[in-house]
Every structure is written in C-alpha cells, then in structure tokens.
GROMACS .gro file of C-alpha atoms in nm:
model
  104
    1UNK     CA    1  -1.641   2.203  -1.614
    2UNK     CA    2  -1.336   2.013  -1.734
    3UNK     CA    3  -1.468   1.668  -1.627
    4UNK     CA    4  -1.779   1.677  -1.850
    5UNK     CA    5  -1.525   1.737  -2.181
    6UNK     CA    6  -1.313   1.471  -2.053
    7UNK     CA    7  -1.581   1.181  -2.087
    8UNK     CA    8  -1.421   0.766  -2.113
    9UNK     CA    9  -1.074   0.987  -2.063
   10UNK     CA   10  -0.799   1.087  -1.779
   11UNK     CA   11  -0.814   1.426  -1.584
   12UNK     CA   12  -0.564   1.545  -1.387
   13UNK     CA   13  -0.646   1.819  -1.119
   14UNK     CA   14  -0.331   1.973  -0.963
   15UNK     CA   15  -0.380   2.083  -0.525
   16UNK     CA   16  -0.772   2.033  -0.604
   17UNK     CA   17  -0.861   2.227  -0.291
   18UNK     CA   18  -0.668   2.568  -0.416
   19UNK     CA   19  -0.943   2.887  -0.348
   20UNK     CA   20  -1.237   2.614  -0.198
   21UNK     CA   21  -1.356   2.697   0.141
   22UNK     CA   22  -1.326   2.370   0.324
   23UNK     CA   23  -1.670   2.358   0.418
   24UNK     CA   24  -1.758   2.303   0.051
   25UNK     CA   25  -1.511   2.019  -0.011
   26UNK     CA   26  -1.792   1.732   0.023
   27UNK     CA   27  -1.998   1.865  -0.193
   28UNK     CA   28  -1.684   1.865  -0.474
   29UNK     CA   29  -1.606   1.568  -0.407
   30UNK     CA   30  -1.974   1.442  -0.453
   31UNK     CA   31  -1.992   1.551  -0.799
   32UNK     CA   32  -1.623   1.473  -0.874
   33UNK     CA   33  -1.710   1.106  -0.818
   34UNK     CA   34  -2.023   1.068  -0.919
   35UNK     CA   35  -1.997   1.280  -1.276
   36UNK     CA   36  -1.639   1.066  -1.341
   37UNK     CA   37  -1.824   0.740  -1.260
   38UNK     CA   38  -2.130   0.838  -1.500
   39UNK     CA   39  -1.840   0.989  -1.742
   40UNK     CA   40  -1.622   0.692  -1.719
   41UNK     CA   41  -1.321   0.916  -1.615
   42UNK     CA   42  -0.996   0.833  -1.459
   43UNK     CA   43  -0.922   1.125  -1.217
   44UNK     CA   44  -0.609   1.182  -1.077
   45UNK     CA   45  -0.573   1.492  -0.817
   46UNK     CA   46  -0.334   1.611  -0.554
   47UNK     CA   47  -0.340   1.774  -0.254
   48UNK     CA   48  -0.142   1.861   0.046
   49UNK     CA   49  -0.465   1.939   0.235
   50UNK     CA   50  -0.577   1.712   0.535
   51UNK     CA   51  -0.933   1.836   0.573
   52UNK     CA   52  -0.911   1.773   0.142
   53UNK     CA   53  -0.787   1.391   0.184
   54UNK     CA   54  -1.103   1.306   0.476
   55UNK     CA   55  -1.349   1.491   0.342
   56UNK     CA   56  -1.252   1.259  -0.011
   57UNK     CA   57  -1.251   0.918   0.275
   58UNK     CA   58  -1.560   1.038   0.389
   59UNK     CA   59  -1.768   1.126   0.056
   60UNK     CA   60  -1.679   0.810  -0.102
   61UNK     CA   61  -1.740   0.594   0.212
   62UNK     CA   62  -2.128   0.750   0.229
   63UNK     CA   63  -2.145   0.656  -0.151
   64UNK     CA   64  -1.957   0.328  -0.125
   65UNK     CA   65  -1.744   0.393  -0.397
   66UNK     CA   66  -1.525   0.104  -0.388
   67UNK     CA   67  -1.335   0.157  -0.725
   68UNK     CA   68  -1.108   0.457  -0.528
   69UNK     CA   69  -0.722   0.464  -0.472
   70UNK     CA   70  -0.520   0.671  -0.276
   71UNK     CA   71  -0.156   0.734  -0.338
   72UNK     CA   72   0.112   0.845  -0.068
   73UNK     CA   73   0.403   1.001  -0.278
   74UNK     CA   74   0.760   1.006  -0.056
   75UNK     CA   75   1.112   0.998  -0.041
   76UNK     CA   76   1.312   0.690   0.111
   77UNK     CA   77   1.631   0.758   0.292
   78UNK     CA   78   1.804   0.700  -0.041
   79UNK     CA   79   1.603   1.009  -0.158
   80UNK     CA   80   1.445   0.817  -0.415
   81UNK     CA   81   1.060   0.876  -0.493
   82UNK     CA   82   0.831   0.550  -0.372
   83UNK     CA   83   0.455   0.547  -0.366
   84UNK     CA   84   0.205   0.398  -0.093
   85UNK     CA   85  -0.114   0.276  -0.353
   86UNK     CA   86  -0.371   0.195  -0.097
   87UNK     CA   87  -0.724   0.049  -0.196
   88UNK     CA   88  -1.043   0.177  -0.089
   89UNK     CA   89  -1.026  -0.044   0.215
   90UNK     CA   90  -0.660   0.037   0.322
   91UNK     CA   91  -0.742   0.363   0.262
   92UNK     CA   92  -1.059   0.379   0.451
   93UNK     CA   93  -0.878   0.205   0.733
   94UNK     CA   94  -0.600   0.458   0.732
   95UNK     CA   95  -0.885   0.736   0.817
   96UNK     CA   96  -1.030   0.555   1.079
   97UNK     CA   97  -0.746   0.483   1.299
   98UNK     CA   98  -0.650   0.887   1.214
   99UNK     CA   99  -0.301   0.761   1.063
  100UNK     CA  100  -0.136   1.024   0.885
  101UNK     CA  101  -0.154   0.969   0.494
  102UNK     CA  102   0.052   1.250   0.372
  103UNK     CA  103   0.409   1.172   0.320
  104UNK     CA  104   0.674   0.989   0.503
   0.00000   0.00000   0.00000
C-alpha cells in the first residue's frame, strides 16, 4: 500500500519476503515493478532470501525491465563494508550461470 503514497519518491522495504509464501513472490514482484515504474519510485529492498533474489531476476527479465540494480553488501578482509552494484545485465548474468549473489 506504501508504494502508491510514495509516488516520484524513494521506498525502502526492509527483508521484503518476511511472512510471503514463496510461491507468491512473482506476483510481488510484478506489481512492485510495474506500480514503481508507473509511480516513478526509487525502491530499495533487502533480502537474505535466494528464492526472493531469482524470483526478482526472473520477473524483471519476462518484463524486460532494464532500469534494475542489484547490490551485493560484504565485508573485505579488512572488515570494512564494500558493495557489488551490478546492472541489469551483470545481474541477469549472475542468475544464469547460478553464481551466488549474496555476500562474500
């Protein structure tokens, strides 16, 4: 409901997939992308979830939503935070070969 009162704004949505059956995460990611498009929102979520992270690869490959970036959050041996930004086609990429995108 957020995403409609957040229209040419930022929403942040924190471990997205929290109480959704997994089988329903296409379908949330469907309308997350299309309503921010349409909305011109900037939405930032996070998740730990695997089946979360390819089900969001696979939604927004079917609706060729170029405009997507995913972000790998880790710690470098100096235990210092770095992030990964990957494009839609890096990301995409990632999926395909089944290379693990969560952490480092």
């Amino acid at each position: 409901i957020s995403i409609y009162s957040a229209k040419d704004g930022v929403i942040l949505i924190d471990e997205l997939d929290n109480g959704i059956h997994y089988s329903y995460l296409d379908k949330l990611w469907k309308i997350i992308l299309i309503i921010s498009k349409q909305q011109n929102i900037q939405v930032f979520a996070t998740t730990h979830s695997d089946e979360c992270i390819k089900s969001y690869a696979k939604v927004s490959k079917r609706l060729e939503e170029k405009d997507i970036t995913f972000i790998d959050l880790g710690k470098n041996r100096k235990n210092e935070i770095k992030a990964i930004v990957m494009n839609s086609e890096r990301f995409q990429r990632e999926i395909e070969m089944d290379n693990e995108v969560r952490g480092w």
